[in-house]
Short mmCIF file of C-alpha atoms and ligand atoms in Angstrom, two decimals:
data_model
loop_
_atom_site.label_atom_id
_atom_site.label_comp_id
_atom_site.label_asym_id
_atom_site.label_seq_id
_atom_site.Cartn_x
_atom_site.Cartn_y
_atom_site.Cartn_z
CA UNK A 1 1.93 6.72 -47.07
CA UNK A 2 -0.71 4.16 -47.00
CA UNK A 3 1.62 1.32 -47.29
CA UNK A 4 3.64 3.07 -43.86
CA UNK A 5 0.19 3.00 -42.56
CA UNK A 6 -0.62 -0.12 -43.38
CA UNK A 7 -0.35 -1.34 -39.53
CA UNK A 8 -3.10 -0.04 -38.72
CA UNK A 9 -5.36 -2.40 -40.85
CA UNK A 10 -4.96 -4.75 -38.72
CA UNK A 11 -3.95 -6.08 -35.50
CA UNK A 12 -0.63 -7.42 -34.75
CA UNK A 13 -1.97 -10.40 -32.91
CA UNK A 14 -3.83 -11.83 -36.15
CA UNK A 15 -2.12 -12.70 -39.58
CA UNK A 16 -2.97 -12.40 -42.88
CA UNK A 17 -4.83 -15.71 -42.58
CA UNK A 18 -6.88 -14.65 -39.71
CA UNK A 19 -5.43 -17.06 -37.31
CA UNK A 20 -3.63 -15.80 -33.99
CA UNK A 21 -0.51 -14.69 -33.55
CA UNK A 22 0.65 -16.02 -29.85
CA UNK A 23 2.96 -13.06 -28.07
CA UNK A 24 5.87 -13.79 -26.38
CA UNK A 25 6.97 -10.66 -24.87
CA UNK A 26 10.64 -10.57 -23.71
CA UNK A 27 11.53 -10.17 -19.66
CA UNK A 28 12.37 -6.12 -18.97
CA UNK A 29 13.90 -4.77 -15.78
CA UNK A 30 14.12 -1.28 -15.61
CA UNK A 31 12.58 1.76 -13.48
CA UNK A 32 9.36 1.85 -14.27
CA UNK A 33 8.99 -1.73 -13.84
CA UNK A 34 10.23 -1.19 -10.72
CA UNK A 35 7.52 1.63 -10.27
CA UNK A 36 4.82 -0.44 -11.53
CA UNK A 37 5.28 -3.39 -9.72
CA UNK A 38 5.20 -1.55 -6.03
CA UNK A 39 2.06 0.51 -7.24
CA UNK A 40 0.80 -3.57 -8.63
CA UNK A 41 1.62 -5.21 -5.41
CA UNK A 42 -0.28 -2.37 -3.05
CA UNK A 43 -3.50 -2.57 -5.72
CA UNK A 44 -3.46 -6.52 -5.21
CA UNK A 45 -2.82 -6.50 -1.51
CA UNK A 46 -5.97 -3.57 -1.55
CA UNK A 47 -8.07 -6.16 -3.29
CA UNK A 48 -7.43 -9.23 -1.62
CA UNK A 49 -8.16 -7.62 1.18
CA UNK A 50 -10.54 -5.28 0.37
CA UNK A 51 -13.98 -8.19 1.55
CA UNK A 52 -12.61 -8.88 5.22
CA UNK A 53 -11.88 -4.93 5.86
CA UNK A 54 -14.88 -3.80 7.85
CA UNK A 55 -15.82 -0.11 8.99
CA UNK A 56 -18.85 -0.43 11.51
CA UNK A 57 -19.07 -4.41 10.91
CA UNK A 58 -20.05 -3.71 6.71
CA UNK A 59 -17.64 -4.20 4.50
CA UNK A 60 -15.11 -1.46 2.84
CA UNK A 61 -16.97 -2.58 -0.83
CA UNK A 62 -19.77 -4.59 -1.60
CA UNK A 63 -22.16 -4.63 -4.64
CA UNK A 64 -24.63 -6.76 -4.03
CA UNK A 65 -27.08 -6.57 -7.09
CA UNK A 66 -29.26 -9.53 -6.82
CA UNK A 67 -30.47 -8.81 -3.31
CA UNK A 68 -30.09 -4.65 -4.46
CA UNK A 69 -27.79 -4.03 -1.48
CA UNK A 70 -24.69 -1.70 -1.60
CA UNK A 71 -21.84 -0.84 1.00
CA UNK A 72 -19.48 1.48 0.39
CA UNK A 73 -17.16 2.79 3.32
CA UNK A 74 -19.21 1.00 5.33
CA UNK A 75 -22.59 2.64 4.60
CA UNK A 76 -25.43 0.71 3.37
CA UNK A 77 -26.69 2.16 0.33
CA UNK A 78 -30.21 1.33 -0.61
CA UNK A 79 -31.83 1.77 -3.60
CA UNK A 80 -33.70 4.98 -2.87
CA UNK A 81 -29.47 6.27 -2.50
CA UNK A 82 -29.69 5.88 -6.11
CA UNK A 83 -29.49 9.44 -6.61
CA UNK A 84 -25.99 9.00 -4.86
CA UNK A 85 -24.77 5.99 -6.90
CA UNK A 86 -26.08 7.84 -10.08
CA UNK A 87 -23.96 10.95 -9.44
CA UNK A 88 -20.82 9.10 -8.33
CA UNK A 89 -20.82 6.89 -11.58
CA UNK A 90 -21.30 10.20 -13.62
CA UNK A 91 -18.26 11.56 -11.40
CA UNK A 92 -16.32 8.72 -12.14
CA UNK A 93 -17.50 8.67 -15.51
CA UNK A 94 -16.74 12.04 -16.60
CA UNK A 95 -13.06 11.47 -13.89
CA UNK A 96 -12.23 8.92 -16.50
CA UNK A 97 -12.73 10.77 -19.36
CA UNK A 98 -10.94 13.90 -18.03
CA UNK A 99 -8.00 11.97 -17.20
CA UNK A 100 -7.63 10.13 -20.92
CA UNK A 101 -7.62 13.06 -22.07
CA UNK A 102 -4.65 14.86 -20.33
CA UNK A 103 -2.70 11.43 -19.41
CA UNK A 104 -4.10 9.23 -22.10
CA UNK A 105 -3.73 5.27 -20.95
CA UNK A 106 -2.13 6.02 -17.94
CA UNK A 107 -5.17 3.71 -15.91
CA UNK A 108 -4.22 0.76 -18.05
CA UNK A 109 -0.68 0.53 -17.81
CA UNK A 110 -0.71 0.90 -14.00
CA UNK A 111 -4.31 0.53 -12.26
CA UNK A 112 -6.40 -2.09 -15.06
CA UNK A 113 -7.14 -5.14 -12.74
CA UNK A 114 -6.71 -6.90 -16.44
CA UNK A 115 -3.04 -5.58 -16.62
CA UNK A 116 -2.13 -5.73 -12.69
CA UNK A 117 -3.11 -9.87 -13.07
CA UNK A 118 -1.91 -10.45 -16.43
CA UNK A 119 1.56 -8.97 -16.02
CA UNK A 120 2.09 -9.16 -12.32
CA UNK A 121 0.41 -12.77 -11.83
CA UNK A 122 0.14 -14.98 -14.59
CA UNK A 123 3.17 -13.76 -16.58
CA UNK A 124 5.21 -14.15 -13.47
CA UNK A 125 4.15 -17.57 -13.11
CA UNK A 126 4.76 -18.22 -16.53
CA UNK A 127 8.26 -16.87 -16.45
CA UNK A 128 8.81 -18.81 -13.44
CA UNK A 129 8.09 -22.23 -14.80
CA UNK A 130 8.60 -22.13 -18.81
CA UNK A 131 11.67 -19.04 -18.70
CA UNK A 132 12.15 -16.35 -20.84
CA UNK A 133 10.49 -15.08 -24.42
CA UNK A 134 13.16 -17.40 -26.07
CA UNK A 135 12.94 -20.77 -23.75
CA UNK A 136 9.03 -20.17 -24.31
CA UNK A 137 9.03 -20.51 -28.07
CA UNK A 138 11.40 -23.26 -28.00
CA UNK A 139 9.36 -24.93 -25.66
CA UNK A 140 6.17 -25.00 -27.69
CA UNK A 141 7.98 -25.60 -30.57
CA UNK A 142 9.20 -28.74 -28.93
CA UNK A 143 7.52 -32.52 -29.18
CA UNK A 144 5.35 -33.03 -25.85
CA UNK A 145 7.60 -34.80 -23.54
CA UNK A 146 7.44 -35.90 -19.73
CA UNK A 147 9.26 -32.44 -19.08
CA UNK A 148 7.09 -30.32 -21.55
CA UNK A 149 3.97 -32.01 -20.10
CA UNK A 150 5.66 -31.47 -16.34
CA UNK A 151 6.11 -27.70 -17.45
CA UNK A 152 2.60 -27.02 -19.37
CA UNK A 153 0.88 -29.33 -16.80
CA UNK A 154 1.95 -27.60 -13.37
CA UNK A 155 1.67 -23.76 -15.36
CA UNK A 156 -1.99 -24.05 -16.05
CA UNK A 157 -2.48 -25.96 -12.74
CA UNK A 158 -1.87 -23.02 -11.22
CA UNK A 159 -3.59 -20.77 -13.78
CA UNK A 160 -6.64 -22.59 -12.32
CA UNK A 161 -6.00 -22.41 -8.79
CA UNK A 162 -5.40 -18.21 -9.33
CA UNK A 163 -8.28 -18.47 -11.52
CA UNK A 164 -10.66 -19.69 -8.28
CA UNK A 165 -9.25 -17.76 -5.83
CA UNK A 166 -9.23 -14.48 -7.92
CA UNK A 167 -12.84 -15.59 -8.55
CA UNK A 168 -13.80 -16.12 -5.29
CA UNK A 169 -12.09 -12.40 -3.91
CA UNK A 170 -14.77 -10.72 -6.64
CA UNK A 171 -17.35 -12.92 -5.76
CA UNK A 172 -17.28 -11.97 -2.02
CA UNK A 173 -17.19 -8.19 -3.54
CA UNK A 174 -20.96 -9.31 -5.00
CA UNK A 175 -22.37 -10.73 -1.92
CA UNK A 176 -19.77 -10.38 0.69
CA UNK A 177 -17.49 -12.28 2.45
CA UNK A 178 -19.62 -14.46 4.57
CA UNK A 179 -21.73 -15.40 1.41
CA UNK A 180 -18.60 -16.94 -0.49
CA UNK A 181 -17.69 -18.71 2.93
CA UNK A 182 -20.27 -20.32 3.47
CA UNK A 183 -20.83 -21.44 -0.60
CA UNK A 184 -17.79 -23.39 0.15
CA UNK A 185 -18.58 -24.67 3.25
CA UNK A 186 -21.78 -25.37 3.08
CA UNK A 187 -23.30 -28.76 1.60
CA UNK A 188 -23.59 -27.56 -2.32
CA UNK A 189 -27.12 -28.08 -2.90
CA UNK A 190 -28.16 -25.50 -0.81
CA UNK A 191 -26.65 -22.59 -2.86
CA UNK A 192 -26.50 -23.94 -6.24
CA UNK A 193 -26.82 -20.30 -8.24
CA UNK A 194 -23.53 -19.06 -5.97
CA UNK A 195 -21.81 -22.60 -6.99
CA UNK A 196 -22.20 -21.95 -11.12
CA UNK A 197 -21.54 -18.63 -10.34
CA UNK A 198 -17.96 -19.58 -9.00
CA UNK A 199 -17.35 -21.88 -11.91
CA UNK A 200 -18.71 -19.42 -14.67
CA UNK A 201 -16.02 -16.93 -13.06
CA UNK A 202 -13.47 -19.34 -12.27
CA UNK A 203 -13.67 -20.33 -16.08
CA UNK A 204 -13.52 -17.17 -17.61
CA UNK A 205 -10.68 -15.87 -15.72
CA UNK A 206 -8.76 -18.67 -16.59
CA UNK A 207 -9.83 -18.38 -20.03
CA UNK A 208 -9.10 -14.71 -20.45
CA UNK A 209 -5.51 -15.03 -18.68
CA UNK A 210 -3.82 -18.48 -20.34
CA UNK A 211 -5.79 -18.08 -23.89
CA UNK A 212 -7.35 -14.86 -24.31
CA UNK A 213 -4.66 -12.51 -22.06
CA UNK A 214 -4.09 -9.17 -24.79
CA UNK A 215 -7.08 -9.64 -26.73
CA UNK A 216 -9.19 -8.03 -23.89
CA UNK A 217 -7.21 -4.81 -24.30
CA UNK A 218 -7.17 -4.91 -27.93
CA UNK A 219 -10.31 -6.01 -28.94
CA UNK A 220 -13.14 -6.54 -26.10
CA UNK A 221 -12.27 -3.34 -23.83
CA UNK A 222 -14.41 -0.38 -24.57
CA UNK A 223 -12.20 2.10 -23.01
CA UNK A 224 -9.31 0.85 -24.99
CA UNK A 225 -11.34 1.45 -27.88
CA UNK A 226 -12.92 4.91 -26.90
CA UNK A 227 -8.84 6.25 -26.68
CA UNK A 228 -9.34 7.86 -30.23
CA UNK A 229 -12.33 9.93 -29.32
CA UNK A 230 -10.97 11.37 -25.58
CA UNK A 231 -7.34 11.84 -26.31
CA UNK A 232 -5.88 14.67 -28.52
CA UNK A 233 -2.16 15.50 -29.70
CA UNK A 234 -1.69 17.32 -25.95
CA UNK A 235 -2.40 13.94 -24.13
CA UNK A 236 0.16 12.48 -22.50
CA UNK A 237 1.00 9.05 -23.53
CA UNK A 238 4.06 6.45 -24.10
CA UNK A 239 5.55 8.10 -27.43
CA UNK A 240 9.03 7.37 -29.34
CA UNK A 241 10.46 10.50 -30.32
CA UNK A 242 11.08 10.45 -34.00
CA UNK A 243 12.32 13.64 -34.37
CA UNK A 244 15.31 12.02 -32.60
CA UNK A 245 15.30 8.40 -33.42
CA UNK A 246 14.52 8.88 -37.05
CA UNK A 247 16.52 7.64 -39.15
CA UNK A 248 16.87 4.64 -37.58
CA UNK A 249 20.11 2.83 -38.64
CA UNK A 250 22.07 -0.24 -36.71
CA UNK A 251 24.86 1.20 -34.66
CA UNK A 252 28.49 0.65 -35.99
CA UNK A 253 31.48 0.45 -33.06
CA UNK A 254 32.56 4.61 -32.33
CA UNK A 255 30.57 6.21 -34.86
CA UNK A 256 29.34 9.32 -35.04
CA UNK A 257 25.83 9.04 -35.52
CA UNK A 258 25.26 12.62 -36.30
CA UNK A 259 28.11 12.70 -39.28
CA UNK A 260 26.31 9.69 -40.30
CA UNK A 261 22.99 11.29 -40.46
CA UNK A 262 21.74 8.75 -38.23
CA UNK A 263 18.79 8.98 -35.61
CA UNK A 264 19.45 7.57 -32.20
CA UNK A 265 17.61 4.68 -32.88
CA UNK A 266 19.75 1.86 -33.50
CA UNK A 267 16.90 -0.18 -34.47
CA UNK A 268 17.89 -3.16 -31.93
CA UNK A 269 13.90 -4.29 -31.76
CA UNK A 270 14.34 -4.33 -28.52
CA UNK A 271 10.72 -2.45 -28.20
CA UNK A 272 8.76 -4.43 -29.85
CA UNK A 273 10.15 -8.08 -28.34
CA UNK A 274 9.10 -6.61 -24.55
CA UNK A 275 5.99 -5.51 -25.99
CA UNK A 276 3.15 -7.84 -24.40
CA UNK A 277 0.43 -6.71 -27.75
CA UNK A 278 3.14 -6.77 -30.10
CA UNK A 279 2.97 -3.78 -31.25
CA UNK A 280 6.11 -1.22 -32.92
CA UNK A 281 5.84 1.75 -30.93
CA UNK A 282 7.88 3.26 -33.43
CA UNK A 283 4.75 3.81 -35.92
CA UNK A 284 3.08 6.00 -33.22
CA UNK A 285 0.44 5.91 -30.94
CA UNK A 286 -2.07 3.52 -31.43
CA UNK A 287 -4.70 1.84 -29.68
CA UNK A 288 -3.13 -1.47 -28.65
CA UNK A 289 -1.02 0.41 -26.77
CA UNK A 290 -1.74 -0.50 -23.17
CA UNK A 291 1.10 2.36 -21.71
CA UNK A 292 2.59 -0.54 -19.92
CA UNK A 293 5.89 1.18 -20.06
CA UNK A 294 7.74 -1.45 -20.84
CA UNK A 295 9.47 -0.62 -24.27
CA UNK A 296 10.74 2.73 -22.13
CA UNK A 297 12.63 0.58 -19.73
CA UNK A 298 13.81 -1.87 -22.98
CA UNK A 299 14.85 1.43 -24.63
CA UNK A 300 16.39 3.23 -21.69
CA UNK A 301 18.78 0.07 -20.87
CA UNK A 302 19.90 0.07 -24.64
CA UNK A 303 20.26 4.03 -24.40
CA UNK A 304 22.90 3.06 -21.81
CA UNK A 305 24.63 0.64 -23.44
CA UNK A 306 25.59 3.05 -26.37
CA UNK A 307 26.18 5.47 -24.54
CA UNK A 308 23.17 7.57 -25.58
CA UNK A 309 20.50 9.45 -23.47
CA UNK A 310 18.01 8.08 -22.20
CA UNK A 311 14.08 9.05 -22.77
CA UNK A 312 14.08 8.13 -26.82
CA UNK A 313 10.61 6.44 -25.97
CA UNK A 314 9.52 8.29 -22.93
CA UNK A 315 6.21 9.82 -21.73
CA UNK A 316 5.40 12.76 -23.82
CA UNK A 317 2.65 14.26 -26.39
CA UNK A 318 2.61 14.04 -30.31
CA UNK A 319 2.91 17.54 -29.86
CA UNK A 320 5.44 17.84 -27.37
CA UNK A 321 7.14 15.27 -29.54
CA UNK A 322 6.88 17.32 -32.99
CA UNK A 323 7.62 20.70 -31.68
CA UNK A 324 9.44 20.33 -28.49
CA UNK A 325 6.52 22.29 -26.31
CA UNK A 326 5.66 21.18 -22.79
CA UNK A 327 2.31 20.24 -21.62
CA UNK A 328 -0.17 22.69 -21.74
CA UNK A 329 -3.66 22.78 -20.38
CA UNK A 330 -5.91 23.39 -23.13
CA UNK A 331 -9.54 24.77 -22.76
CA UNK A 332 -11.01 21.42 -22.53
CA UNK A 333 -8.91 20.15 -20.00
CA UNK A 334 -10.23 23.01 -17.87
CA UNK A 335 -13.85 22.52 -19.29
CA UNK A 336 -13.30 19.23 -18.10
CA UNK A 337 -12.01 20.02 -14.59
CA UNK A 338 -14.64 22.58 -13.52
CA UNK A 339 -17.16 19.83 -14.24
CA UNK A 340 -15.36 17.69 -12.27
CA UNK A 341 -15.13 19.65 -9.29
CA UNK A 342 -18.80 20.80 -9.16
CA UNK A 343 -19.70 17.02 -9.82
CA UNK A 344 -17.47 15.83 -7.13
CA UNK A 345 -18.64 18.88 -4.63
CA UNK A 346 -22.26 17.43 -4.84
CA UNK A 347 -21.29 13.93 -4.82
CA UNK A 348 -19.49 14.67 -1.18
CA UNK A 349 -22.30 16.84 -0.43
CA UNK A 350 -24.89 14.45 -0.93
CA UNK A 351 -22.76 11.23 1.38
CA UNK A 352 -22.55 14.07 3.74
CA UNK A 353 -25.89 14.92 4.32
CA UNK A 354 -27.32 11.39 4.01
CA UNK A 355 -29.30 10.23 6.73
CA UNK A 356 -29.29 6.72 8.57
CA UNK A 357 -33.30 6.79 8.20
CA UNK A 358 -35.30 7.71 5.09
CA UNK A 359 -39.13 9.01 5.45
CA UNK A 360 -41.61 9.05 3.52
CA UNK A 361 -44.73 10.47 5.19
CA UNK A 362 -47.98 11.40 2.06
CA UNK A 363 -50.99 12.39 3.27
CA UNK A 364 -53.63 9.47 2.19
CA UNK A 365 -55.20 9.66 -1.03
CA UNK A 366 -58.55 10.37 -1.36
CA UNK A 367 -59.48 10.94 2.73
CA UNK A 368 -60.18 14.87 3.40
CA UNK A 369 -59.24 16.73 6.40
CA UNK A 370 -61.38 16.82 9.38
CA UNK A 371 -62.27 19.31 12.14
CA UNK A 372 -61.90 17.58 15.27
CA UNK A 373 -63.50 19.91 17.45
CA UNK A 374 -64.12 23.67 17.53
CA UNK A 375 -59.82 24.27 17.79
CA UNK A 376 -58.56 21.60 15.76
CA UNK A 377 -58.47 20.42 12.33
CA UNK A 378 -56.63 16.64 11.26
CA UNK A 379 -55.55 14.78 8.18
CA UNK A 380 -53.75 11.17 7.90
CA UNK A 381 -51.33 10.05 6.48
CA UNK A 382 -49.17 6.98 5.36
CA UNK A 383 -45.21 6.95 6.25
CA UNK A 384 -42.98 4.44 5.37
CA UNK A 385 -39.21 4.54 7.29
CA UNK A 386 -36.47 2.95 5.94
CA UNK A 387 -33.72 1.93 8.51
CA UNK A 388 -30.47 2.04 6.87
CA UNK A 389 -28.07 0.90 9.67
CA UNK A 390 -27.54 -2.52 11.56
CA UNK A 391 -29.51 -1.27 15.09
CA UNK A 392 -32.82 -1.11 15.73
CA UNK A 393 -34.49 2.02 15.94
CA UNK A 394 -37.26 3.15 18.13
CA UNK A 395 -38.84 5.99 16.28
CA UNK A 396 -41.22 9.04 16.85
CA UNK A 397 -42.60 11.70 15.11
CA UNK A 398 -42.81 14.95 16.53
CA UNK A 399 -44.30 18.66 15.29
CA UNK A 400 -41.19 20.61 14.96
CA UNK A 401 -42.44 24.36 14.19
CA UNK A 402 -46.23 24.32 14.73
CA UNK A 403 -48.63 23.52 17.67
CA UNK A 404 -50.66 20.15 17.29
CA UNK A 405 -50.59 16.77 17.92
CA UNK A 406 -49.40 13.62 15.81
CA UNK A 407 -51.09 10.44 16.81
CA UNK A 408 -50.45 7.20 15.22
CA UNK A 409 -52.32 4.71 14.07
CA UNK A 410 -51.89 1.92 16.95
CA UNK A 411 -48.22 1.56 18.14
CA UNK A 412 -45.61 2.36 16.34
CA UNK A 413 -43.17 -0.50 15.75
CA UNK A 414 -39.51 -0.88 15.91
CA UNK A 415 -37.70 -0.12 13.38
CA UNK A 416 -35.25 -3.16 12.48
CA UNK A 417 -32.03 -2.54 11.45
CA UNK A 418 -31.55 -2.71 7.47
CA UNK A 419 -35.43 -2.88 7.02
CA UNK A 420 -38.51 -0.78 6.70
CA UNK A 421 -41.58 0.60 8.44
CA UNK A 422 -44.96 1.35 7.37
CA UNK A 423 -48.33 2.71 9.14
CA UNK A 424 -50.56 5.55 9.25
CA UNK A 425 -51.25 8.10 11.71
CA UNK A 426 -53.15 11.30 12.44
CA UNK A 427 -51.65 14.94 12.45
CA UNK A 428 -53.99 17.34 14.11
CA UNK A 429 -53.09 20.83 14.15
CA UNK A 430 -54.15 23.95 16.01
CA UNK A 431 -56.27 26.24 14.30
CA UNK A 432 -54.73 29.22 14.59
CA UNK A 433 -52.01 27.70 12.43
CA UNK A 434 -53.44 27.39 9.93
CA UNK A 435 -52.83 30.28 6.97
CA UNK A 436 -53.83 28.62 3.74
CA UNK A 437 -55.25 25.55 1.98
CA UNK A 438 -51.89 24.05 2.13
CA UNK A 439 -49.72 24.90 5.36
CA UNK A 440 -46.20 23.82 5.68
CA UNK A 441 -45.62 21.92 8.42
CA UNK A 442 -41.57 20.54 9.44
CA UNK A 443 -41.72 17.04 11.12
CA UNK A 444 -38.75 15.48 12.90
CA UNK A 445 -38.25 11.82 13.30
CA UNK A 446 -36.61 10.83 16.92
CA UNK A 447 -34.47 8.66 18.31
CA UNK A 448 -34.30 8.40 22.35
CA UNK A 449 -34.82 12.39 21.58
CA UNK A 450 -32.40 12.85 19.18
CA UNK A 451 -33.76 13.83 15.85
CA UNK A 452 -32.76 11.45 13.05
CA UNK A 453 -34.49 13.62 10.05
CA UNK A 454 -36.25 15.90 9.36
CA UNK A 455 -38.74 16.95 6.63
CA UNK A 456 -41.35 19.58 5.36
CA UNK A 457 -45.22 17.95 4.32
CA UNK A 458 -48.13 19.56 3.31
CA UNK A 459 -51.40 20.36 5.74
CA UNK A 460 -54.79 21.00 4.38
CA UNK A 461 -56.99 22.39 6.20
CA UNK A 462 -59.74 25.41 6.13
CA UNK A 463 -58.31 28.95 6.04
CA UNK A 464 -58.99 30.53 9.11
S1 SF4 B 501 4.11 0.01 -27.08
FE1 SF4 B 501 5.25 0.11 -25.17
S2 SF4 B 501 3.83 0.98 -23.70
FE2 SF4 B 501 2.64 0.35 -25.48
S3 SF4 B 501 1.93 -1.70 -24.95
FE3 SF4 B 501 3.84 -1.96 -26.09
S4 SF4 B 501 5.44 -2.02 -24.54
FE4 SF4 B 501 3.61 -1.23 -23.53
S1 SF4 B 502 14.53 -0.03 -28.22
FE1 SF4 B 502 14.98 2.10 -28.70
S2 SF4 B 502 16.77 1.94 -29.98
FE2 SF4 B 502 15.91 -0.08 -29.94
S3 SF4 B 502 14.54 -0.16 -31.72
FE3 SF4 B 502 13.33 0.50 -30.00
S4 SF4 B 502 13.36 2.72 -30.11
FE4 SF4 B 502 15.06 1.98 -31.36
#
């Protein structure tokens, strides 16, 4: 047993020695390539063009974290929306979780920027210039000549220029658009931190995609690597079925496999040589497996050409697998769910009821109230309005639910779009309204009378 296990030790893109094994993975056409690539192209085209899409002139996505601002939809998110960002990560936190657990790797096989750019961009181009798995290894096993240099050259040429551009697209995603524009425009002195920036990216995404490329999945990525805690033997993943393919056995011209107490795998290797970590998918699931599907399309086509079913790698559970039982949803899939839903209910809730401008009015430390005259009794207090939108607003507060008076201290200013107000001003309130040490009062904040918030403070005051 431990010497069947013995894959496991180790990674299949290191030898004995230590040193790197390079992976060649063979070309695969088949219908979940097909799948993947349409789902590939749509993610790209999404993210290419995700920085010029605008909803109310802001960007669909931007995280800008060096000047703290966020838009997402279009909203400006500021960092007293924390609260917001803070649930929505836990959302998709926990989303990510929940779905390991009942689809396993599904996320890297078809979503996984890493995946979409390796397989669908770089590997193309590869392909393209230096052929198949086999013309690839004969290449580098060839002396450098004008073609190999021609070939190697003109590949990592373009590596480069995919490397920039890809660099650039999640640059703009940090501080937009217009900031990446005019880093390249502009004379390069004046934004020397955006400048390294672009070449620290630029360099580690070529890095990672001619040198590094499966090594992020199998060794650096922490979901890869936090598979073996979420997923159980109901999860969903890509899984040979050994019941059927065991024992494998090379296929002699019209015989019958089943008199011959052969499995239907013919043992053709044709799963591992597509395999772009290198991996056997016949020792069972492990965690290089990216669920890129592709050793179910290699399978599937050699299925056909013996004349056997399809599906002898296909996506099932070890369970499924070992007792032939469908997919179930287990009490922690529904544990999960529930969470889910209440955790996405007051995520939606909270963007919902999130206002354009953001009080906050305290009454000032230290300074007591004050009877004005014989009817009326004041207390100041400090507000500070934060203008989340690109107008400017010009703001009032009124008394929504009590009779008195609020009278700032001098004017109050505009507030500018995407910036923030401060002053003082009086609230003076009947006394007849006054019940207890500390009255509830509601306060609205106007717009050209329309009421932009509202809020409850406290009033203190003498009981009457
Ligand atoms: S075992 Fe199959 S699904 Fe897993 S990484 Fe290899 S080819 Fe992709
Ligand atoms: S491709 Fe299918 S038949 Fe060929 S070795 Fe892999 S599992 Fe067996």
């Amino acid at each position: 047993m431990a010497e069947v296990e013995s894959f496991r030790d180790r990674i299949s893109t290191v030898d004995k020695e230590g040193k790197r094994v390079w992976i060649y993975p063979k070309k695969v056409k088949g219908k979940f390539m097909r799948y993947r690539s349409w789902v590939s192209y749509t993610l790209l085209a999404l993210l290419l063009s995700g920085p010029f899409l605008r909803i109310n002139g802001e960007p669909l996505l931007m995280l800008n974290v060096i000047e703290r601002q966020f838009v997402l939809f279009g909203q400006i998110f500021w960092p007293e929306d924390f609260h917001i960002f803070l649930i929505g990560t836990l959302c998709f936190m926990l989303f990510i979780v929940l779905f390991t657990v009942i689809y396993g790797r599904l996320f890297c096989g078809w979503i996984c920027p890493q995946t979409i750019f390796m397989e669908f961009v770089f590997r193309k181009v590869e392909y393209w210039i230096e052929g198949d798995w086999r013309d690839q290894q004969a290449l580098d096993r060839a002396p450098w000549s004008a073609g190999k240099w021609m070939k190697k050259g003109s590949k990592h040429l373009i590596f480069i220029v995919l490397s920039v551009f890809i660099s650039n697209i999640l640059l703009m995603y940090i501080i937009g658009s217009d900031g990446v524009l005019s880093i390249i425009s502009d004379n390069p002195s004046e934004h020397l931190g955006g400048l390294i920036a672009m070449i620290v990216f630029s360099g580690a995404f070529y890095f990672v995609y001619s040198k590094f490329r499966e090594q992020v999945c199998t060794t650096v990525c922490p979901y890869g690597r936090l598979q073996g805690v979420m997923m159980d033997r109901n999860s969903i993943v890509v899984a040979y079925d050994y019941v059927r393919g065991e024992s494998r056995a090379k296929i002699r011209k019209g015989e019958d496999r089943k008199l011959a107490q052969k499995g239907d795998c013919i043992d053709c290797h044709h799963c591992v040589d597509v395999c772009p970590t290198g991996i056997d998918i016949r020792n069972g699931v492990q965690l290089e497996c990216i669920n890129c599907t592709l050793c179910i399309d290699a399978c599937d086509a050699m299925m056909k050409q013996v004349n056997l079913p399809a599906g002898l790698i296909r996506y099932s559970s070890e369970e499924g697998i070992a007792n032939s039982r469908p997919f179930t949803w287990t009490k922690r899939i529904l544990g999960y769910t529930a969470v889910l839903a209440v955790l996405l209910g007051v995520f939606v809730l909270l963007l919902i009821t999130r206002t354009d401008v953001e009080t906050i009015l305290v009454r000032t430390p230290g300074m007591l109230f004050q009877e004005v005259d014989s009817n009326r009794v004041q207390n100041v207090y400090s507000y500070k309005l934060i203008n989340k939108t690109k107008r400017d607003i010009p703001f009032e507060f009124r008394l929504i639910d009590r009779r008195g008076e609020i009278k700032p201290v001098g004017k109050l200013p505009l507030l500018k779009s995407k910036s923030l107000a401060e002053g003082s001003l009086f609230i003076l309130l009947d006394k007849g309204e006054i019940h207890s040490m500390n009255t509830k009062l509601r306060i609205g904040v106007f717009e050209n009378n329309v009421m932009v918030e509202d809020f409850n403070i406290s009033f203190v005051g003498p009981i009457q």
